[in-house]
Amino acid sequence: MPKLRYVLAIGCYVAIPVVVMIGVALFVLIDPEMARGHTSYVRAYHLLDMARLGTLWATAGLALGLWFVCCYLLITSRRRSARWLLLSAAGPFGFSVIAALADRSPTRTDLYQRFIGNLPTRARVPFEIGVAFLVWFVAYESVVLKSQLTVYLESVATGTTVSAITAQQTASSGMWAAGEAMEQAYLVPLFYLLWPTLFNIAAWIFKPRALASSQ
């Protein structure tokens, strides 16, 4: 079983998009024009507008707080100094370094940490570079696949051709590119968090087979 702090770190990170979606939904629902017809229209409009903007700022603050808590929990779960938290300001790039930190007190069942702990430096550096390349590549391909699937589903639902939808997206390519870049930036830390768990699961699945074949 993974450490509790590590599980909580994953939970904090997964909660970020949930918080953002709820905050955006509240931002849309709070319409200052609801004050229309009120006896103190100007004052009510101002209060609703402040509440709307406050919701937006609170959402951003909570999402940012969850990000720092996630990084802190990951660092402390590996018995590392809290000074590594400074790298969290660099976003997914800084997280790539934080995720590569070896655990100074791995559990007996954490085969991934034991594996990288036994690697010499000359092998560990290329390994971490390879993991970084794999994570960023899979994140990028996931965004591309999601975009293609979205276009296909929209085509089926609306009856519009795929080429027409693609042309419409191309006309506003800047907005779509920014959205896809944000999706990739979110997926990179998520895949880094899941990578050790997937490694451990694969190791436990294939380890009995390897032992059986050697006997």
JSON list of C-alpha atoms in Angstrom, two decimals:
[
{"chain": "A", "resi": 1, "resn": "MET", "atom": "CA", "xyz": [0.00, 0.00, 0.00]},
{"chain": "A", "resi": 2, "resn": "PRO", "atom": "CA", "xyz": [1.27, 3.51, -0.78]},
{"chain": "A", "resi": 3, "resn": "LYS", "atom": "CA", "xyz": [1.90, 5.95, 2.04]},
{"chain": "A", "resi": 4, "resn": "LEU", "atom": "CA", "xyz": [-1.06, 7.95, 3.34]},
{"chain": "A", "resi": 5, "resn": "ARG", "atom": "CA", "xyz": [0.60, 11.27, 2.48]},
{"chain": "A", "resi": 6, "resn": "TYR", "atom": "CA", "xyz": [1.14, 10.09, -1.08]},
{"chain": "A", "resi": 7, "resn": "VAL", "atom": "CA", "xyz": [-2.53, 9.09, -1.40]},
{"chain": "A", "resi": 8, "resn": "LEU", "atom": "CA", "xyz": [-3.58, 12.46, 0.01]},
{"chain": "A", "resi": 9, "resn": "ALA", "atom": "CA", "xyz": [-1.30, 14.20, -2.50]},
{"chain": "A", "resi": 10, "resn": "ILE", "atom": "CA", "xyz": [-3.10, 12.44, -5.35]},
{"chain": "A", "resi": 11, "resn": "GLY", "atom": "CA", "xyz": [-6.44, 13.34, -3.79]},
{"chain": "A", "resi": 12, "resn": "CYS", "atom": "CA", "xyz": [-5.51, 17.03, -3.55]},
{"chain": "A", "resi": 13, "resn": "TYR", "atom": "CA", "xyz": [-4.38, 17.11, -7.16]},
{"chain": "A", "resi": 14, "resn": "VAL", "atom": "CA", "xyz": [-7.48, 15.35, -8.49]},
{"chain": "A", "resi": 15, "resn": "ALA", "atom": "CA", "xyz": [-9.62, 17.82, -6.51]},
{"chain": "A", "resi": 16, "resn": "ILE", "atom": "CA", "xyz": [-8.19, 20.82, -8.41]},
{"chain": "A", "resi": 17, "resn": "PRO", "atom": "CA", "xyz": [-10.35, 20.48, -11.57]},
{"chain": "A", "resi": 18, "resn": "VAL", "atom": "CA", "xyz": [-13.41, 19.75, -9.42]},
{"chain": "A", "resi": 19, "resn": "VAL", "atom": "CA", "xyz": [-12.87, 22.99, -7.49]},
{"chain": "A", "resi": 20, "resn": "VAL", "atom": "CA", "xyz": [-12.31, 24.91, -10.73]},
{"chain": "A", "resi": 21, "resn": "MET", "atom": "CA", "xyz": [-15.50, 23.56, -12.35]},
{"chain": "A", "resi": 22, "resn": "ILE", "atom": "CA", "xyz": [-17.60, 24.35, -9.28]},
{"chain": "A", "resi": 23, "resn": "GLY", "atom": "CA", "xyz": [-16.10, 27.84, -9.06]},
{"chain": "A", "resi": 24, "resn": "VAL", "atom": "CA", "xyz": [-16.74, 28.57, -12.73]},
{"chain": "A", "resi": 25, "resn": "ALA", "atom": "CA", "xyz": [-20.31, 27.29, -12.42]},
{"chain": "A", "resi": 26, "resn": "LEU", "atom": "CA", "xyz": [-20.93, 29.61, -9.47]},
{"chain": "A", "resi": 27, "resn": "PHE", "atom": "CA", "xyz": [-19.32, 32.49, -11.36]},
{"chain": "A", "resi": 28, "resn": "VAL", "atom": "CA", "xyz": [-21.77, 31.96, -14.22]},
{"chain": "A", "resi": 29, "resn": "LEU", "atom": "CA", "xyz": [-24.77, 31.56, -11.92]},
{"chain": "A", "resi": 30, "resn": "ILE", "atom": "CA", "xyz": [-24.13, 34.77, -10.01]},
{"chain": "A", "resi": 31, "resn": "ASP", "atom": "CA", "xyz": [-25.46, 37.32, -12.47]},
{"chain": "A", "resi": 32, "resn": "PRO", "atom": "CA", "xyz": [-25.41, 40.93, -11.24]},
{"chain": "A", "resi": 33, "resn": "GLU", "atom": "CA", "xyz": [-28.45, 41.60, -13.41]},
{"chain": "A", "resi": 34, "resn": "MET", "atom": "CA", "xyz": [-30.48, 39.56, -10.91]},
{"chain": "A", "resi": 35, "resn": "ALA", "atom": "CA", "xyz": [-30.64, 42.81, -8.98]},
{"chain": "A", "resi": 36, "resn": "ARG", "atom": "CA", "xyz": [-32.95, 44.25, -11.63]},
{"chain": "A", "resi": 37, "resn": "GLY", "atom": "CA", "xyz": [-36.22, 45.33, -10.08]},
{"chain": "A", "resi": 38, "resn": "HIS", "atom": "CA", "xyz": [-34.67, 45.59, -6.60]},
{"chain": "A", "resi": 39, "resn": "THR", "atom": "CA", "xyz": [-35.38, 48.79, -4.71]},
{"chain": "A", "resi": 40, "resn": "SER", "atom": "CA", "xyz": [-31.63, 49.34, -4.20]},
{"chain": "A", "resi": 41, "resn": "TYR", "atom": "CA", "xyz": [-30.55, 48.22, -7.64]},
{"chain": "A", "resi": 42, "resn": "VAL", "atom": "CA", "xyz": [-27.12, 49.89, -7.64]},
{"chain": "A", "resi": 43, "resn": "ARG", "atom": "CA", "xyz": [-26.16, 48.54, -4.23]},
{"chain": "A", "resi": 44, "resn": "ALA", "atom": "CA", "xyz": [-27.50, 45.03, -4.98]},
{"chain": "A", "resi": 45, "resn": "TYR", "atom": "CA", "xyz": [-25.75, 44.98, -8.36]},
{"chain": "A", "resi": 46, "resn": "HIS", "atom": "CA", "xyz": [-22.49, 46.01, -6.72]},
{"chain": "A", "resi": 47, "resn": "LEU", "atom": "CA", "xyz": [-22.79, 43.31, -4.05]},
{"chain": "A", "resi": 48, "resn": "LEU", "atom": "CA", "xyz": [-23.58, 40.61, -6.59]},
{"chain": "A", "resi": 49, "resn": "ASP", "atom": "CA", "xyz": [-20.69, 41.71, -8.77]},
{"chain": "A", "resi": 50, "resn": "MET", "atom": "CA", "xyz": [-18.35, 41.59, -5.77]},
{"chain": "A", "resi": 51, "resn": "ALA", "atom": "CA", "xyz": [-19.65, 38.13, -4.88]},
{"chain": "A", "resi": 52, "resn": "ARG", "atom": "CA", "xyz": [-19.08, 36.99, -8.45]},
{"chain": "A", "resi": 53, "resn": "LEU", "atom": "CA", "xyz": [-15.51, 38.22, -8.55]},
{"chain": "A", "resi": 54, "resn": "GLY", "atom": "CA", "xyz": [-14.93, 36.92, -5.02]},
{"chain": "A", "resi": 55, "resn": "THR", "atom": "CA", "xyz": [-16.01, 33.45, -6.14]},
{"chain": "A", "resi": 56, "resn": "LEU", "atom": "CA", "xyz": [-13.51, 33.60, -8.99]},
{"chain": "A", "resi": 57, "resn": "TRP", "atom": "CA", "xyz": [-10.64, 34.69, -6.75]},
{"chain": "A", "resi": 58, "resn": "ALA", "atom": "CA", "xyz": [-11.57, 32.15, -4.07]},
{"chain": "A", "resi": 59, "resn": "THR", "atom": "CA", "xyz": [-11.58, 29.39, -6.69]},
{"chain": "A", "resi": 60, "resn": "ALA", "atom": "CA", "xyz": [-8.15, 30.40, -7.96]},
{"chain": "A", "resi": 61, "resn": "GLY", "atom": "CA", "xyz": [-6.80, 30.62, -4.41]},
{"chain": "A", "resi": 62, "resn": "LEU", "atom": "CA", "xyz": [-8.20, 27.24, -3.41]},
{"chain": "A", "resi": 63, "resn": "ALA", "atom": "CA", "xyz": [-6.86, 25.57, -6.57]},
{"chain": "A", "resi": 64, "resn": "LEU", "atom": "CA", "xyz": [-3.43, 27.11, -5.97]},
{"chain": "A", "resi": 65, "resn": "GLY", "atom": "CA", "xyz": [-3.55, 26.02, -2.34]},
{"chain": "A", "resi": 66, "resn": "LEU", "atom": "CA", "xyz": [-4.37, 22.44, -3.35]},
{"chain": "A", "resi": 67, "resn": "TRP", "atom": "CA", "xyz": [-1.39, 22.51, -5.74]},
{"chain": "A", "resi": 68, "resn": "PHE", "atom": "CA", "xyz": [1.05, 23.55, -3.00]},
{"chain": "A", "resi": 69, "resn": "VAL", "atom": "CA", "xyz": [-0.43, 21.08, -0.52]},
{"chain": "A", "resi": 70, "resn": "CYS", "atom": "CA", "xyz": [-0.08, 18.30, -3.10]},
{"chain": "A", "resi": 71, "resn": "CYS", "atom": "CA", "xyz": [3.58, 19.15, -3.66]},
{"chain": "A", "resi": 72, "resn": "TYR", "atom": "CA", "xyz": [4.21, 19.43, 0.09]},
{"chain": "A", "resi": 73, "resn": "LEU", "atom": "CA", "xyz": [2.60, 16.06, 0.82]},
{"chain": "A", "resi": 74, "resn": "LEU", "atom": "CA", "xyz": [4.60, 14.40, -1.95]},
{"chain": "A", "resi": 75, "resn": "ILE", "atom": "CA", "xyz": [7.87, 15.88, -0.68]},
{"chain": "A", "resi": 76, "resn": "THR", "atom": "CA", "xyz": [7.27, 15.00, 2.97]},
{"chain": "A", "resi": 77, "resn": "SER", "atom": "CA", "xyz": [6.04, 11.51, 2.08]},
{"chain": "A", "resi": 78, "resn": "ARG", "atom": "CA", "xyz": [9.55, 10.88, 0.77]},
{"chain": "A", "resi": 79, "resn": "ARG", "atom": "CA", "xyz": [11.23, 12.35, 3.85]},
{"chain": "A", "resi": 80, "resn": "ARG", "atom": "CA", "xyz": [12.66, 15.28, 1.94]},
{"chain": "A", "resi": 81, "resn": "SER", "atom": "CA", "xyz": [13.27, 18.85, 3.04]},
{"chain": "A", "resi": 82, "resn": "ALA", "atom": "CA", "xyz": [10.36, 21.29, 2.65]},
{"chain": "A", "resi": 83, "resn": "ARG", "atom": "CA", "xyz": [12.76, 23.56, 0.76]},
{"chain": "A", "resi": 84, "resn": "TRP", "atom": "CA", "xyz": [12.03, 21.49, -2.31]},
{"chain": "A", "resi": 85, "resn": "LEU", "atom": "CA", "xyz": [8.58, 23.11, -2.22]},
{"chain": "A", "resi": 86, "resn": "LEU", "atom": "CA", "xyz": [10.10, 26.15, -3.95]},
{"chain": "A", "resi": 87, "resn": "LEU", "atom": "CA", "xyz": [10.13, 24.13, -7.17]},
{"chain": "A", "resi": 88, "resn": "SER", "atom": "CA", "xyz": [6.34, 23.97, -7.12]},
{"chain": "A", "resi": 89, "resn": "ALA", "atom": "CA", "xyz": [6.32, 27.59, -8.32]},
{"chain": "A", "resi": 90, "resn": "ALA", "atom": "CA", "xyz": [7.66, 26.30, -11.66]},
{"chain": "A", "resi": 91, "resn": "GLY", "atom": "CA", "xyz": [4.47, 24.36, -12.33]},
{"chain": "A", "resi": 92, "resn": "PRO", "atom": "CA", "xyz": [4.71, 20.99, -14.09]},
{"chain": "A", "resi": 93, "resn": "PHE", "atom": "CA", "xyz": [8.40, 21.56, -14.87]},
{"chain": "A", "resi": 94, "resn": "GLY", "atom": "CA", "xyz": [9.23, 21.93, -11.19]},
{"chain": "A", "resi": 95, "resn": "PHE", "atom": "CA", "xyz": [6.98, 19.00, -10.38]},
{"chain": "A", "resi": 96, "resn": "SER", "atom": "CA", "xyz": [9.07, 16.84, -12.72]},
{"chain": "A", "resi": 97, "resn": "VAL", "atom": "CA", "xyz": [12.02, 17.39, -10.37]},
{"chain": "A", "resi": 98, "resn": "ILE", "atom": "CA", "xyz": [9.95, 16.88, -7.22]},
{"chain": "A", "resi": 99, "resn": "ALA", "atom": "CA", "xyz": [8.51, 13.62, -8.56]},
{"chain": "A", "resi": 100, "resn": "ALA", "atom": "CA", "xyz": [12.01, 12.36, -9.32]},
{"chain": "A", "resi": 101, "resn": "LEU", "atom": "CA", "xyz": [13.09, 12.65, -5.67]},
{"chain": "A", "resi": 102, "resn": "ALA", "atom": "CA", "xyz": [13.91, 9.26, -4.18]},
{"chain": "A", "resi": 103, "resn": "ASP", "atom": "CA", "xyz": [12.14, 8.17, -1.02]},
{"chain": "A", "resi": 104, "resn": "ARG", "atom": "CA", "xyz": [14.53, 8.04, 1.95]},
{"chain": "A", "resi": 105, "resn": "SER", "atom": "CA", "xyz": [12.26, 5.61, 3.80]},
{"chain": "A", "resi": 106, "resn": "PRO", "atom": "CA", "xyz": [10.42, 3.50, 1.22]},
{"chain": "A", "resi": 107, "resn": "THR", "atom": "CA", "xyz": [7.93, 0.94, 2.39]},
{"chain": "A", "resi": 108, "resn": "ARG", "atom": "CA", "xyz": [8.67, -2.73, 1.97]},
{"chain": "A", "resi": 109, "resn": "THR", "atom": "CA", "xyz": [6.07, -3.03, -0.80]},
{"chain": "A", "resi": 110, "resn": "ASP", "atom": "CA", "xyz": [7.23, 0.04, -2.76]},
{"chain": "A", "resi": 111, "resn": "LEU", "atom": "CA", "xyz": [9.15, -1.78, -5.48]},
{"chain": "A", "resi": 112, "resn": "TYR", "atom": "CA", "xyz": [9.53, 1.37, -7.58]},
{"chain": "A", "resi": 113, "resn": "GLN", "atom": "CA", "xyz": [11.44, 3.29, -4.92]},
{"chain": "A", "resi": 114, "resn": "ARG", "atom": "CA", "xyz": [13.58, 0.26, -4.21]},
{"chain": "A", "resi": 115, "resn": "PHE", "atom": "CA", "xyz": [14.27, -0.10, -7.91]},
{"chain": "A", "resi": 116, "resn": "ILE", "atom": "CA", "xyz": [15.44, 3.50, -8.45]},
{"chain": "A", "resi": 117, "resn": "GLY", "atom": "CA", "xyz": [17.29, 3.41, -5.13]},
{"chain": "A", "resi": 118, "resn": "ASN", "atom": "CA", "xyz": [19.46, 0.55, -6.40]},
{"chain": "A", "resi": 119, "resn": "LEU", "atom": "CA", "xyz": [20.30, 2.33, -9.65]},
{"chain": "A", "resi": 120, "resn": "PRO", "atom": "CA", "xyz": [23.76, 3.92, -9.86]},
{"chain": "A", "resi": 121, "resn": "THR", "atom": "CA", "xyz": [23.90, 7.61, -10.74]},
{"chain": "A", "resi": 122, "resn": "ARG", "atom": "CA", "xyz": [25.08, 6.92, -14.30]},
{"chain": "A", "resi": 123, "resn": "ALA", "atom": "CA", "xyz": [21.93, 4.85, -14.87]},
{"chain": "A", "resi": 124, "resn": "ARG", "atom": "CA", "xyz": [19.52, 6.89, -12.72]},
{"chain": "A", "resi": 125, "resn": "VAL", "atom": "CA", "xyz": [19.97, 10.14, -14.68]},
{"chain": "A", "resi": 126, "resn": "PRO", "atom": "CA", "xyz": [19.10, 8.60, -18.11]},
{"chain": "A", "resi": 127, "resn": "PHE", "atom": "CA", "xyz": [16.23, 6.71, -16.49]},
{"chain": "A", "resi": 128, "resn": "GLU", "atom": "CA", "xyz": [14.66, 9.89, -15.07]},
{"chain": "A", "resi": 129, "resn": "ILE", "atom": "CA", "xyz": [15.15, 11.69, -18.39]},
{"chain": "A", "resi": 130, "resn": "GLY", "atom": "CA", "xyz": [13.41, 8.80, -20.12]},
{"chain": "A", "resi": 131, "resn": "VAL", "atom": "CA", "xyz": [10.53, 8.90, -17.61]},
{"chain": "A", "resi": 132, "resn": "ALA", "atom": "CA", "xyz": [10.18, 12.66, -18.16]},
{"chain": "A", "resi": 133, "resn": "PHE", "atom": "CA", "xyz": [10.07, 12.22, -21.92]},
{"chain": "A", "resi": 134, "resn": "LEU", "atom": "CA", "xyz": [7.52, 9.40, -21.61]},
{"chain": "A", "resi": 135, "resn": "VAL", "atom": "CA", "xyz": [5.26, 11.39, -19.26]},
{"chain": "A", "resi": 136, "resn": "TRP", "atom": "CA", "xyz": [5.27, 14.52, -21.43]},
{"chain": "A", "resi": 137, "resn": "PHE", "atom": "CA", "xyz": [4.77, 12.46, -24.60]},
{"chain": "A", "resi": 138, "resn": "VAL", "atom": "CA", "xyz": [1.84, 10.48, -23.18]},
{"chain": "A", "resi": 139, "resn": "ALA", "atom": "CA", "xyz": [0.27, 13.69, -21.84]},
{"chain": "A", "resi": 140, "resn": "TYR", "atom": "CA", "xyz": [0.52, 15.32, -25.26]},
{"chain": "A", "resi": 141, "resn": "GLU", "atom": "CA", "xyz": [-0.87, 12.30, -27.08]},
{"chain": "A", "resi": 142, "resn": "SER", "atom": "CA", "xyz": [-3.71, 12.05, -24.55]},
{"chain": "A", "resi": 143, "resn": "VAL", "atom": "CA", "xyz": [-4.72, 15.65, -25.29]},
{"chain": "A", "resi": 144, "resn": "VAL", "atom": "CA", "xyz": [-4.58, 15.00, -29.04]},
{"chain": "A", "resi": 145, "resn": "LEU", "atom": "CA", "xyz": [-6.67, 11.83, -28.67]},
{"chain": "A", "resi": 146, "resn": "LYS", "atom": "CA", "xyz": [-9.19, 13.64, -26.47]},
{"chain": "A", "resi": 147, "resn": "SER", "atom": "CA", "xyz": [-9.46, 16.46, -29.04]},
{"chain": "A", "resi": 148, "resn": "GLN", "atom": "CA", "xyz": [-10.06, 14.02, -31.89]},
{"chain": "A", "resi": 149, "resn": "LEU", "atom": "CA", "xyz": [-12.63, 12.08, -29.87]},
{"chain": "A", "resi": 150, "resn": "THR", "atom": "CA", "xyz": [-14.43, 15.33, -28.95]},
{"chain": "A", "resi": 151, "resn": "VAL", "atom": "CA", "xyz": [-14.64, 16.33, -32.62]},
{"chain": "A", "resi": 152, "resn": "TYR", "atom": "CA", "xyz": [-15.97, 12.91, -33.57]},
{"chain": "A", "resi": 153, "resn": "LEU", "atom": "CA", "xyz": [-18.63, 12.92, -30.83]},
{"chain": "A", "resi": 154, "resn": "GLU", "atom": "CA", "xyz": [-19.70, 16.45, -31.74]},
{"chain": "A", "resi": 155, "resn": "SER", "atom": "CA", "xyz": [-19.97, 15.38, -35.37]},
{"chain": "A", "resi": 156, "resn": "VAL", "atom": "CA", "xyz": [-22.19, 12.43, -34.44]},
{"chain": "A", "resi": 157, "resn": "ALA", "atom": "CA", "xyz": [-24.35, 14.52, -32.10]},
{"chain": "A", "resi": 158, "resn": "THR", "atom": "CA", "xyz": [-24.87, 17.52, -34.42]},
{"chain": "A", "resi": 159, "resn": "GLY", "atom": "CA", "xyz": [-24.61, 15.91, -37.85]},
{"chain": "A", "resi": 160, "resn": "THR", "atom": "CA", "xyz": [-21.84, 18.35, -38.81]},
{"chain": "A", "resi": 161, "resn": "THR", "atom": "CA", "xyz": [-18.92, 16.92, -40.76]},
{"chain": "A", "resi": 162, "resn": "VAL", "atom": "CA", "xyz": [-15.59, 16.43, -39.01]},
{"chain": "A", "resi": 163, "resn": "SER", "atom": "CA", "xyz": [-13.88, 18.70, -41.53]},
{"chain": "A", "resi": 164, "resn": "ALA", "atom": "CA", "xyz": [-16.35, 21.53, -40.79]},
{"chain": "A", "resi": 165, "resn": "ILE", "atom": "CA", "xyz": [-15.79, 21.25, -37.04]},
{"chain": "A", "resi": 166, "resn": "THR", "atom": "CA", "xyz": [-12.03, 21.12, -37.56]},
{"chain": "A", "resi": 167, "resn": "ALA", "atom": "CA", "xyz": [-12.18, 24.22, -39.74]},
{"chain": "A", "resi": 168, "resn": "GLN", "atom": "CA", "xyz": [-14.16, 26.02, -37.05]},
{"chain": "A", "resi": 169, "resn": "GLN", "atom": "CA", "xyz": [-11.54, 25.12, -34.46]},
{"chain": "A", "resi": 170, "resn": "THR", "atom": "CA", "xyz": [-8.75, 26.22, -36.79]},
{"chain": "A", "resi": 171, "resn": "ALA", "atom": "CA", "xyz": [-10.39, 29.66, -37.08]},
{"chain": "A", "resi": 172, "resn": "SER", "atom": "CA", "xyz": [-9.95, 30.07, -33.32]},
{"chain": "A", "resi": 173, "resn": "SER", "atom": "CA", "xyz": [-6.73, 28.09, -33.09]},
{"chain": "A", "resi": 174, "resn": "GLY", "atom": "CA", "xyz": [-5.22, 30.36, -30.44]},
{"chain": "A", "resi": 175, "resn": "MET", "atom": "CA", "xyz": [-7.99, 29.63, -27.95]},
{"chain": "A", "resi": 176, "resn": "TRP", "atom": "CA", "xyz": [-7.91, 25.88, -28.65]},
{"chain": "A", "resi": 177, "resn": "ALA", "atom": "CA", "xyz": [-4.11, 25.77, -28.40]},
{"chain": "A", "resi": 178, "resn": "ALA", "atom": "CA", "xyz": [-4.21, 27.54, -25.03]},
{"chain": "A", "resi": 179, "resn": "GLY", "atom": "CA", "xyz": [-6.84, 25.12, -23.75]},
{"chain": "A", "resi": 180, "resn": "GLU", "atom": "CA", "xyz": [-4.90, 22.06, -24.89]},
{"chain": "A", "resi": 181, "resn": "ALA", "atom": "CA", "xyz": [-1.69, 23.43, -23.36]},
{"chain": "A", "resi": 182, "resn": "MET", "atom": "CA", "xyz": [-3.49, 23.78, -20.01]},
{"chain": "A", "resi": 183, "resn": "GLU", "atom": "CA", "xyz": [-4.81, 20.22, -20.29]},
{"chain": "A", "resi": 184, "resn": "GLN", "atom": "CA", "xyz": [-1.32, 18.89, -20.97]},
{"chain": "A", "resi": 185, "resn": "ALA", "atom": "CA", "xyz": [0.09, 20.92, -18.07]},
{"chain": "A", "resi": 186, "resn": "TYR", "atom": "CA", "xyz": [-2.48, 19.28, -15.79]},
{"chain": "A", "resi": 187, "resn": "LEU", "atom": "CA", "xyz": [-1.89, 15.74, -17.07]},
{"chain": "A", "resi": 188, "resn": "VAL", "atom": "CA", "xyz": [1.89, 15.82, -16.61]},
{"chain": "A", "resi": 189, "resn": "PRO", "atom": "CA", "xyz": [1.86, 15.97, -12.76]},
{"chain": "A", "resi": 190, "resn": "LEU", "atom": "CA", "xyz": [-1.07, 13.53, -12.68]},
{"chain": "A", "resi": 191, "resn": "PHE", "atom": "CA", "xyz": [0.87, 10.96, -14.71]},
{"chain": "A", "resi": 192, "resn": "TYR", "atom": "CA", "xyz": [3.93, 11.54, -12.52]},
{"chain": "A", "resi": 193, "resn": "LEU", "atom": "CA", "xyz": [1.81, 10.79, -9.45]},
{"chain": "A", "resi": 194, "resn": "LEU", "atom": "CA", "xyz": [0.34, 7.64, -10.97]},
{"chain": "A", "resi": 195, "resn": "TRP", "atom": "CA", "xyz": [3.58, 6.33, -12.53]},
{"chain": "A", "resi": 196, "resn": "PRO", "atom": "CA", "xyz": [5.07, 4.73, -9.35]},
{"chain": "A", "resi": 197, "resn": "THR", "atom": "CA", "xyz": [1.76, 3.05, -8.57]},
{"chain": "A", "resi": 198, "resn": "LEU", "atom": "CA", "xyz": [1.46, 1.65, -12.08]},
{"chain": "A", "resi": 199, "resn": "PHE", "atom": "CA", "xyz": [5.07, 0.44, -11.88]},
{"chain": "A", "resi": 200, "resn": "ASN", "atom": "CA", "xyz": [4.38, -1.33, -8.57]},
{"chain": "A", "resi": 201, "resn": "ILE", "atom": "CA", "xyz": [1.22, -2.97, -9.92]},
{"chain": "A", "resi": 202, "resn": "ALA", "atom": "CA", "xyz": [3.06, -4.21, -13.00]},
{"chain": "A", "resi": 203, "resn": "ALA", "atom": "CA", "xyz": [5.95, -5.44, -10.85]},
{"chain": "A", "resi": 204, "resn": "TRP", "atom": "CA", "xyz": [3.65, -7.40, -8.56]},
{"chain": "A", "resi": 205, "resn": "ILE", "atom": "CA", "xyz": [1.83, -8.93, -11.54]},
{"chain": "A", "resi": 206, "resn": "PHE", "atom": "CA", "xyz": [4.95, -10.06, -13.38]},
{"chain": "A", "resi": 207, "resn": "LYS", "atom": "CA", "xyz": [7.11, -10.87, -10.35]},
{"chain": "A", "resi": 208, "resn": "PRO", "atom": "CA", "xyz": [5.43, -14.26, -9.60]},
{"chain": "A", "resi": 209, "resn": "ARG", "atom": "CA", "xyz": [5.73, -15.19, -13.28]},
{"chain": "A", "resi": 210, "resn": "ALA", "atom": "CA", "xyz": [9.41, -14.32, -13.30]},
{"chain": "A", "resi": 211, "resn": "LEU", "atom": "CA", "xyz": [9.99, -16.41, -10.18]},
{"chain": "A", "resi": 212, "resn": "ALA", "atom": "CA", "xyz": [8.02, -19.32, -11.63]},
{"chain": "A", "resi": 213, "resn": "SER", "atom": "CA", "xyz": [9.94, -19.27, -14.91]},
{"chain": "A", "resi": 214, "resn": "SER", "atom": "CA", "xyz": [13.29, -19.28, -13.05]},
{"chain": "A", "resi": 215, "resn": "GLN", "atom": "CA", "xyz": [12.43, -22.40, -11.09]}
]
